[in-house]
Amino acid sequence: MEVRQDILKGVKRVVIKIGSSVISNRDKGRSSLECGLSRDWVRHYARKISSIRDMGIDVVLVSSGAIMAGRERLEFGRADLTIPEKQACAAIGQSFLMHTYEKAFEKKEIKVAQILLSHDDLGNRKRYLNAKHTIEALLEKGVIPIINENDSVTVEEIKIGDNDSLSATVACLVDAQLLIILSDVDGLYDRDPSLKSSSGAEKAQLLSHVSRVNEDIEKIAGKSNNRLTVGGMVTKVLAAKKTMSFGIPALVVNGLDEKVIEKIFTGKEVGTLFWSGKGKIRDRKHWIAHTLKSAGTLTVDAGARKALVEGGKSLLPAGLVKVSGNFEFGNALTLVDESGIEIGRGLVNYNSRDLENIKGMKTSAVRSLMGKAFYEEVIHRDDLVIF
């Protein structure tokens, strides 16, 4: 509890992510696919967010629910929709979602603004910073930015993928001191609580504090069984991993608990706190590591691995064993060792065709071959993040 109270002392800005399952009409006896948007739950969280603002804390809201709301309004009852149908749902649902939020916050005399983002926006450094400046300007004017992925036009190649990931990116973007993810579960358990345990087996235990997201934690998170949502607990864990590396604690709680906001801001031990207590990596390197999508993979030999991980060096052509993917200069690439273990990510100085030709070569040989197109480093240390 002391850790949570210490975190709250420094909170001046918080990002709150509200999942579709939290603001759906769950109480009408219908299947989740038929559920629409619940005005009551939207009004409830408008009141709670207003109370947070009364504490002098900026709030940025990331809200799911557009496709869910549009599905109901277009009377799509079946489970599987085509991409155009999902985009149609998002188009009609997003306007309805924003209208509902606008009316709810209007009662508290709070203005809201809609921001729709795609990975194209966040993957471009200039547009990434433009989004940051827009949000900052809105907060200065006392407006609550409500952010969602631009599902009506995005396709798989430019999708962020889920709003858990988006909320983590936004938390880092606006330098928040806390990310709160409101879900329909109490937090992360040490095993799947929905599975029946064998006779004499202990019940699943809620993990109150996770100080490090490793493979074991990701494995525990598993996959979502809720067809109403995208992702599940695993996307929340990966979102927390992203914010933790930027020095931001993340809290996954049950948003269907009407008192959960009060519990959080009085320091009570609710949900799962993801926090290592460590400082952050620099903003640009965090952007490289966690916002950009990898366009390919470079496999490095043992000597290069040691130079990168232990020596803080740049990646040179001589250390390359394998080049995978079709990429261009400036793309983000994943670095793995010869066992296939990911060791880092960085921005490459060559395209895949040239890199295939110079892999394993000494610097002098590369200079002779490439001429004016020569770069000593495949990935410079300043553009490289080692995990």
Coordinates of C-alpha atoms in Angstrom, one line a residue:
M1 CA 0.0 0.0 0.0
E2 CA 2.9 2.4 0.7
V3 CA 4.1 2.0 -2.9
R4 CA 0.7 3.0 -4.2
Q5 CA 0.5 6.0 -1.9
D6 CA 4.0 7.1 -2.9
I7 CA 3.0 6.9 -6.6
L8 CA -0.1 9.0 -6.0
K9 CA 1.9 11.8 -4.3
G10 CA 3.6 12.5 -7.7
V11 CA 0.5 12.2 -10.0
K12 CA -0.3 15.3 -11.9
R13 CA -1.5 13.6 -15.1
V14 CA -3.2 10.3 -15.6
V15 CA -4.3 8.3 -18.6
I16 CA -7.4 6.2 -18.2
K17 CA -8.3 3.5 -20.6
I18 CA -11.9 2.3 -20.6
G19 CA -12.6 -1.0 -22.2
S20 CA -15.7 -1.9 -24.3
S21 CA -16.8 -4.4 -21.7
V22 CA -16.9 -1.7 -19.0
I23 CA -19.3 0.6 -20.9
S24 CA -21.5 -2.0 -22.5
N25 CA -25.1 -2.8 -21.7
R26 CA -24.3 -5.9 -19.8
D27 CA -27.4 -5.9 -17.8
K28 CA -30.0 -6.6 -20.4
G29 CA -29.7 -10.3 -20.6
R30 CA -28.2 -10.3 -24.1
S31 CA -25.1 -11.8 -25.5
S32 CA -22.0 -9.6 -25.5
L33 CA -22.2 -9.3 -29.3
E34 CA -25.7 -7.8 -29.0
C35 CA -24.7 -5.4 -26.3
G36 CA -24.6 -1.7 -27.1
L37 CA -23.2 1.3 -25.4
S38 CA -24.4 2.0 -21.8
R39 CA -25.1 5.7 -21.3
D40 CA -25.3 5.0 -17.5
W41 CA -21.7 3.7 -17.4
V42 CA -20.5 6.6 -19.5
R43 CA -22.2 9.1 -17.2
H44 CA -20.7 7.2 -14.2
Y45 CA -17.2 7.6 -15.4
A46 CA -17.8 11.2 -16.5
R47 CA -18.5 11.9 -12.8
K48 CA -15.5 9.9 -11.6
I49 CA -13.1 11.7 -14.0
S50 CA -14.6 15.0 -13.0
S51 CA -13.7 14.1 -9.4
I52 CA -10.1 13.3 -10.4
R53 CA -9.9 16.7 -12.1
D54 CA -11.1 18.3 -8.9
M55 CA -7.9 17.0 -7.3
G56 CA -5.9 19.1 -9.7
I57 CA -5.0 16.1 -11.9
D58 CA -5.1 16.2 -15.7
V59 CA -7.0 13.3 -17.3
V60 CA -6.5 11.9 -20.8
L61 CA -9.1 9.3 -21.7
V62 CA -8.6 6.4 -24.1
S63 CA -12.0 4.8 -24.8
S64 CA -12.9 1.7 -26.7
G65 CA -16.5 1.0 -27.7
A66 CA -17.0 2.5 -31.2
I67 CA -17.3 -0.8 -33.0
M68 CA -19.5 -2.2 -30.2
A69 CA -21.8 0.9 -30.4
G70 CA -21.9 0.8 -34.2
R71 CA -22.6 -3.0 -34.3
E72 CA -25.8 -2.4 -32.3
R73 CA -26.9 0.6 -34.4
L74 CA -26.4 -1.3 -37.6
E75 CA -28.0 -4.4 -36.1
F76 CA -25.0 -6.7 -36.7
G77 CA -25.7 -9.6 -34.4
R78 CA -23.4 -12.2 -35.8
A79 CA -19.9 -12.8 -34.4
D80 CA -17.7 -12.5 -37.4
L81 CA -17.8 -9.2 -39.4
T82 CA -15.8 -8.4 -42.5
I83 CA -13.2 -5.6 -42.3
P84 CA -15.6 -3.2 -44.2
E85 CA -18.4 -4.1 -41.8
K86 CA -16.2 -3.4 -38.8
Q87 CA -15.1 -0.1 -40.3
A88 CA -18.7 0.8 -41.0
C89 CA -19.5 0.0 -37.4
A90 CA -16.6 2.1 -36.2
A91 CA -17.7 5.1 -38.4
I92 CA -21.2 5.2 -37.1
G93 CA -20.3 4.1 -33.6
Q94 CA -17.5 6.6 -33.0
S95 CA -19.8 9.6 -33.5
F96 CA -22.4 8.0 -31.2
L97 CA -19.7 7.3 -28.6
M98 CA -18.4 10.8 -28.6
H99 CA -21.9 12.3 -28.5
T100 CA -22.6 10.2 -25.4
Y101 CA -19.3 11.3 -23.7
E102 CA -20.0 15.0 -24.7
K103 CA -23.5 14.9 -23.1
A104 CA -22.1 13.2 -20.0
F105 CA -19.3 15.6 -19.4
E106 CA -21.5 18.6 -20.3
K107 CA -23.3 18.0 -17.0
K108 CA -20.0 18.7 -15.3
E109 CA -19.3 21.7 -17.5
I110 CA -16.3 19.9 -19.0
K111 CA -15.5 20.1 -22.7
V112 CA -14.2 17.1 -24.5
A113 CA -12.2 16.6 -27.8
Q114 CA -12.0 13.7 -30.1
I115 CA -8.6 12.5 -31.3
L116 CA -8.4 9.5 -33.7
L117 CA -5.0 7.9 -34.2
S118 CA -3.5 5.2 -36.3
H119 CA 0.0 3.6 -36.3
D120 CA 0.9 5.9 -39.2
D121 CA 0.4 8.9 -37.0
L122 CA 2.5 7.5 -34.1
G123 CA 5.1 5.8 -36.3
N124 CA 6.1 9.1 -37.9
R125 CA 8.2 11.1 -35.5
K126 CA 6.9 14.5 -36.6
R127 CA 3.2 13.4 -36.5
Y128 CA 3.9 11.7 -33.1
L129 CA 5.1 15.0 -31.7
N130 CA 2.3 16.9 -33.4
A131 CA -0.2 14.7 -31.6
K132 CA 1.6 15.4 -28.3
H133 CA 1.4 19.1 -28.8
T134 CA -2.3 18.9 -29.7
I135 CA -3.1 17.0 -26.5
E136 CA -1.0 19.4 -24.4
A137 CA -2.9 22.4 -25.9
L138 CA -6.2 20.8 -25.0
L139 CA -5.2 20.0 -21.5
E140 CA -4.0 23.6 -21.0
K141 CA -7.5 24.7 -21.9
G142 CA -9.1 22.3 -19.5
V143 CA -10.4 20.0 -22.2
I144 CA -10.4 16.2 -21.8
P145 CA -8.9 14.5 -24.9
I146 CA -10.8 11.3 -25.7
I147 CA -8.6 9.1 -27.9
N148 CA -9.4 6.0 -29.9
E149 CA -7.8 4.2 -32.8
N150 CA -9.1 5.4 -36.2
D151 CA -10.9 2.0 -36.9
S152 CA -13.0 3.4 -39.7
V153 CA -10.1 3.7 -42.1
T154 CA -7.2 1.6 -40.7
V155 CA -6.1 -1.7 -42.2
E156 CA -3.9 -4.3 -40.6
E157 CA -0.7 -2.8 -41.8
I158 CA -1.3 0.5 -40.0
K159 CA -3.4 -0.7 -37.0
I160 CA -2.1 -0.1 -33.5
G161 CA -4.0 -3.3 -32.7
D162 CA -5.7 -2.7 -29.4
N163 CA -6.5 0.2 -27.1
D164 CA -4.4 -1.2 -24.3
S165 CA -1.3 -0.6 -26.4
L166 CA -2.7 2.7 -27.5
S167 CA -3.2 3.8 -23.9
A168 CA 0.3 2.9 -23.0
T169 CA 1.7 4.9 -26.0
V170 CA -0.5 7.9 -25.0
A171 CA 0.7 7.7 -21.4
C172 CA 4.3 7.9 -22.6
L173 CA 3.4 10.5 -25.2
V174 CA 1.9 12.9 -22.6
D175 CA 4.4 12.1 -19.8
A176 CA 1.7 10.8 -17.5
Q177 CA 2.6 9.6 -14.0
L178 CA 0.0 6.8 -14.0
L179 CA -1.9 4.6 -16.5
I180 CA -5.2 3.1 -15.3
I181 CA -6.7 0.3 -17.4
L182 CA -10.3 -0.3 -16.6
S183 CA -11.3 -3.8 -17.5
D184 CA -14.0 -6.4 -16.6
V185 CA -11.6 -8.4 -14.5
D186 CA -10.0 -7.7 -11.1
G187 CA -6.4 -7.8 -12.4
L188 CA -3.8 -10.4 -13.2
Y189 CA -4.1 -13.8 -11.5
D190 CA -1.3 -16.3 -11.1
R191 CA -3.5 -18.7 -13.2
D192 CA -6.7 -18.5 -15.2
P193 CA -9.4 -18.0 -12.6
S194 CA -12.1 -19.1 -15.0
L195 CA -10.7 -22.7 -15.2
K196 CA -12.0 -25.2 -12.7
S197 CA -9.2 -26.3 -10.4
S198 CA -8.7 -30.0 -9.6
S199 CA -9.7 -31.4 -6.2
G200 CA -7.5 -29.9 -3.4
A201 CA -5.9 -27.3 -5.7
E202 CA -5.6 -23.8 -4.6
K203 CA -7.7 -21.1 -6.1
A204 CA -6.2 -18.6 -8.5
Q205 CA -4.6 -15.7 -6.6
L206 CA -4.7 -12.1 -7.7
L207 CA -1.2 -10.6 -8.1
S208 CA -1.2 -7.3 -6.3
H209 CA 2.2 -6.1 -7.6
V210 CA 4.2 -7.1 -10.6
S211 CA 7.7 -5.6 -10.6
R212 CA 8.9 -7.1 -13.9
V213 CA 7.1 -8.3 -17.0
N214 CA 9.0 -11.4 -18.2
E215 CA 8.0 -14.4 -20.3
D216 CA 6.4 -16.1 -17.2
I217 CA 4.2 -13.1 -16.6
E218 CA 3.2 -12.9 -20.3
K219 CA 2.4 -16.6 -20.3
I220 CA 0.2 -16.3 -17.2
A221 CA -1.7 -13.5 -19.0
G222 CA -2.8 -15.9 -21.7
K223 CA -5.5 -14.8 -24.2
S224 CA -8.9 -13.2 -23.9
N225 CA -12.1 -15.3 -23.8
N226 CA -14.3 -12.2 -24.2
R227 CA -15.4 -11.8 -27.8
L228 CA -16.5 -8.3 -27.1
T229 CA -13.0 -7.0 -26.7
V230 CA -9.7 -7.0 -28.6
G231 CA -6.8 -8.6 -26.8
G232 CA -7.4 -9.5 -23.2
M233 CA -5.1 -9.6 -20.2
V234 CA -2.0 -10.2 -22.4
T235 CA -2.4 -6.9 -24.1
K236 CA -2.8 -5.2 -20.8
V237 CA 0.4 -6.8 -19.5
L238 CA 2.3 -5.8 -22.6
A239 CA 0.9 -2.2 -22.3
A240 CA 2.2 -2.2 -18.7
K241 CA 5.6 -3.4 -19.9
K242 CA 5.7 -0.5 -22.3
T243 CA 4.9 2.1 -19.6
M244 CA 7.2 0.6 -17.0
S245 CA 10.1 1.0 -19.4
F246 CA 9.2 4.7 -19.6
G247 CA 9.1 5.1 -15.9
I248 CA 5.2 5.1 -15.6
P249 CA 3.4 2.7 -13.3
A250 CA 0.3 1.0 -14.7
L251 CA -2.7 -0.3 -12.8
V252 CA -5.2 -2.9 -14.2
V253 CA -8.4 -2.9 -12.2
N254 CA -12.1 -4.0 -12.5
G255 CA -14.0 -1.0 -14.0
L256 CA -17.3 -2.7 -13.1
D257 CA -16.6 -1.9 -9.5
E258 CA -18.4 1.4 -9.0
K259 CA -16.0 2.5 -6.2
V260 CA -12.8 1.5 -8.0
I261 CA -11.7 5.1 -8.7
E262 CA -12.1 6.1 -5.1
K263 CA -10.1 3.0 -4.1
I264 CA -7.3 3.9 -6.4
F265 CA -6.9 7.5 -5.3
T266 CA -7.0 6.7 -1.6
G267 CA -4.1 4.3 -2.1
K268 CA -6.1 1.1 -1.5
E269 CA -4.6 -2.2 -2.8
V270 CA -7.0 -2.8 -5.7
G271 CA -6.2 -4.6 -9.0
T272 CA -2.7 -5.3 -10.2
L273 CA 0.0 -2.7 -10.0
F274 CA 2.8 -3.0 -12.6
W275 CA 5.8 -1.0 -11.4
S276 CA 9.5 -1.6 -11.0
G277 CA 10.4 1.8 -9.5
K278 CA 13.1 2.3 -12.1
G279 CA 13.8 5.4 -14.2
K280 CA 12.8 5.7 -17.8
I281 CA 14.7 5.3 -21.1
R282 CA 14.9 8.4 -23.2
D283 CA 11.8 9.5 -25.1
R284 CA 13.1 8.9 -28.6
K285 CA 14.5 5.5 -27.8
H286 CA 11.2 4.5 -26.1
W287 CA 9.5 5.5 -29.3
I288 CA 11.8 3.3 -31.3
A289 CA 11.4 0.3 -29.0
H290 CA 7.7 0.4 -28.3
T291 CA 5.8 2.5 -30.9
L292 CA 7.4 1.6 -34.2
K293 CA 6.5 -1.7 -35.9
S294 CA 9.4 -3.9 -36.7
A295 CA 9.9 -4.3 -40.5
G296 CA 12.4 -7.2 -40.3
T297 CA 14.9 -9.1 -38.2
L298 CA 18.7 -9.1 -38.0
T299 CA 20.5 -12.1 -36.5
V300 CA 23.8 -11.3 -35.0
D301 CA 26.7 -13.5 -34.0
A302 CA 28.0 -14.0 -30.4
G303 CA 30.7 -11.4 -30.8
A304 CA 28.3 -8.7 -32.0
R305 CA 25.8 -9.7 -29.2
K306 CA 28.5 -9.1 -26.6
A307 CA 29.5 -5.8 -28.1
L308 CA 25.9 -4.6 -28.2
V309 CA 24.7 -5.9 -24.8
E310 CA 27.8 -5.5 -22.7
G311 CA 29.9 -3.0 -24.6
G312 CA 27.3 -0.4 -25.6
K313 CA 28.5 -0.5 -29.2
S314 CA 26.8 0.1 -32.5
L315 CA 25.9 -2.8 -34.8
L316 CA 28.5 -3.3 -37.7
P317 CA 28.0 -5.4 -40.9
A318 CA 30.7 -7.9 -39.7
G319 CA 28.5 -9.1 -36.9
L320 CA 25.5 -9.9 -39.1
V321 CA 24.6 -13.6 -39.7
K322 CA 21.1 -13.3 -41.2
V323 CA 18.8 -10.7 -42.7
S324 CA 15.1 -11.3 -42.7
G325 CA 12.3 -9.1 -44.1
N326 CA 11.9 -6.5 -46.8
F327 CA 12.7 -3.1 -45.4
E328 CA 14.1 0.3 -46.3
F329 CA 16.5 2.8 -44.8
G330 CA 15.3 4.1 -41.5
N331 CA 12.9 1.3 -40.7
A332 CA 12.8 -0.3 -37.2
L333 CA 14.3 -3.8 -37.0
T334 CA 14.4 -6.4 -34.4
L335 CA 17.8 -7.8 -33.3
V336 CA 18.1 -11.4 -32.2
D337 CA 21.0 -13.6 -31.3
E338 CA 21.8 -17.0 -32.9
S339 CA 19.4 -18.7 -30.5
G340 CA 16.5 -16.5 -31.7
I341 CA 16.3 -14.5 -28.4
E342 CA 15.4 -10.8 -29.0
I343 CA 18.1 -8.5 -27.7
G344 CA 17.0 -5.1 -29.0
R345 CA 15.5 -2.9 -31.7
G346 CA 16.8 -0.1 -33.8
L347 CA 16.6 2.1 -36.9
V348 CA 18.6 0.6 -39.8
N349 CA 20.9 2.6 -42.1
Y350 CA 20.6 0.2 -45.1
N351 CA 17.7 -1.4 -47.0
S352 CA 17.3 -5.2 -47.0
R353 CA 18.9 -5.7 -50.4
D354 CA 22.1 -3.9 -49.6
L355 CA 22.3 -5.4 -46.2
E356 CA 22.0 -8.9 -47.6
N357 CA 25.0 -8.1 -49.8
I358 CA 27.3 -6.7 -47.0
K359 CA 26.4 -9.0 -44.1
G360 CA 29.5 -10.5 -42.4
M361 CA 31.8 -8.1 -44.3
K362 CA 34.6 -6.0 -42.7
T363 CA 34.1 -2.2 -42.6
S364 CA 36.8 -1.6 -45.2
A365 CA 35.2 -4.0 -47.7
V366 CA 31.8 -2.5 -47.2
R367 CA 33.3 1.0 -47.9
S368 CA 34.8 -0.2 -51.1
L369 CA 31.5 -1.9 -52.2
M370 CA 29.0 0.8 -51.2
G371 CA 31.0 4.0 -52.1
K372 CA 28.9 7.1 -51.4
A373 CA 26.1 4.9 -49.9
F374 CA 28.5 3.7 -47.2
Y375 CA 27.5 3.8 -43.5
E376 CA 29.9 2.4 -41.0
E377 CA 27.1 1.3 -38.7
V378 CA 24.2 -0.9 -39.7
I379 CA 22.4 0.5 -36.6
H380 CA 24.0 3.4 -34.7
R381 CA 24.0 3.1 -30.9
D382 CA 22.0 6.4 -30.7
D383 CA 19.2 4.6 -32.7
L384 CA 19.5 1.3 -30.8
V385 CA 17.6 0.1 -27.8
I386 CA 18.9 -3.0 -26.0
F387 CA 16.4 -4.9 -23.9

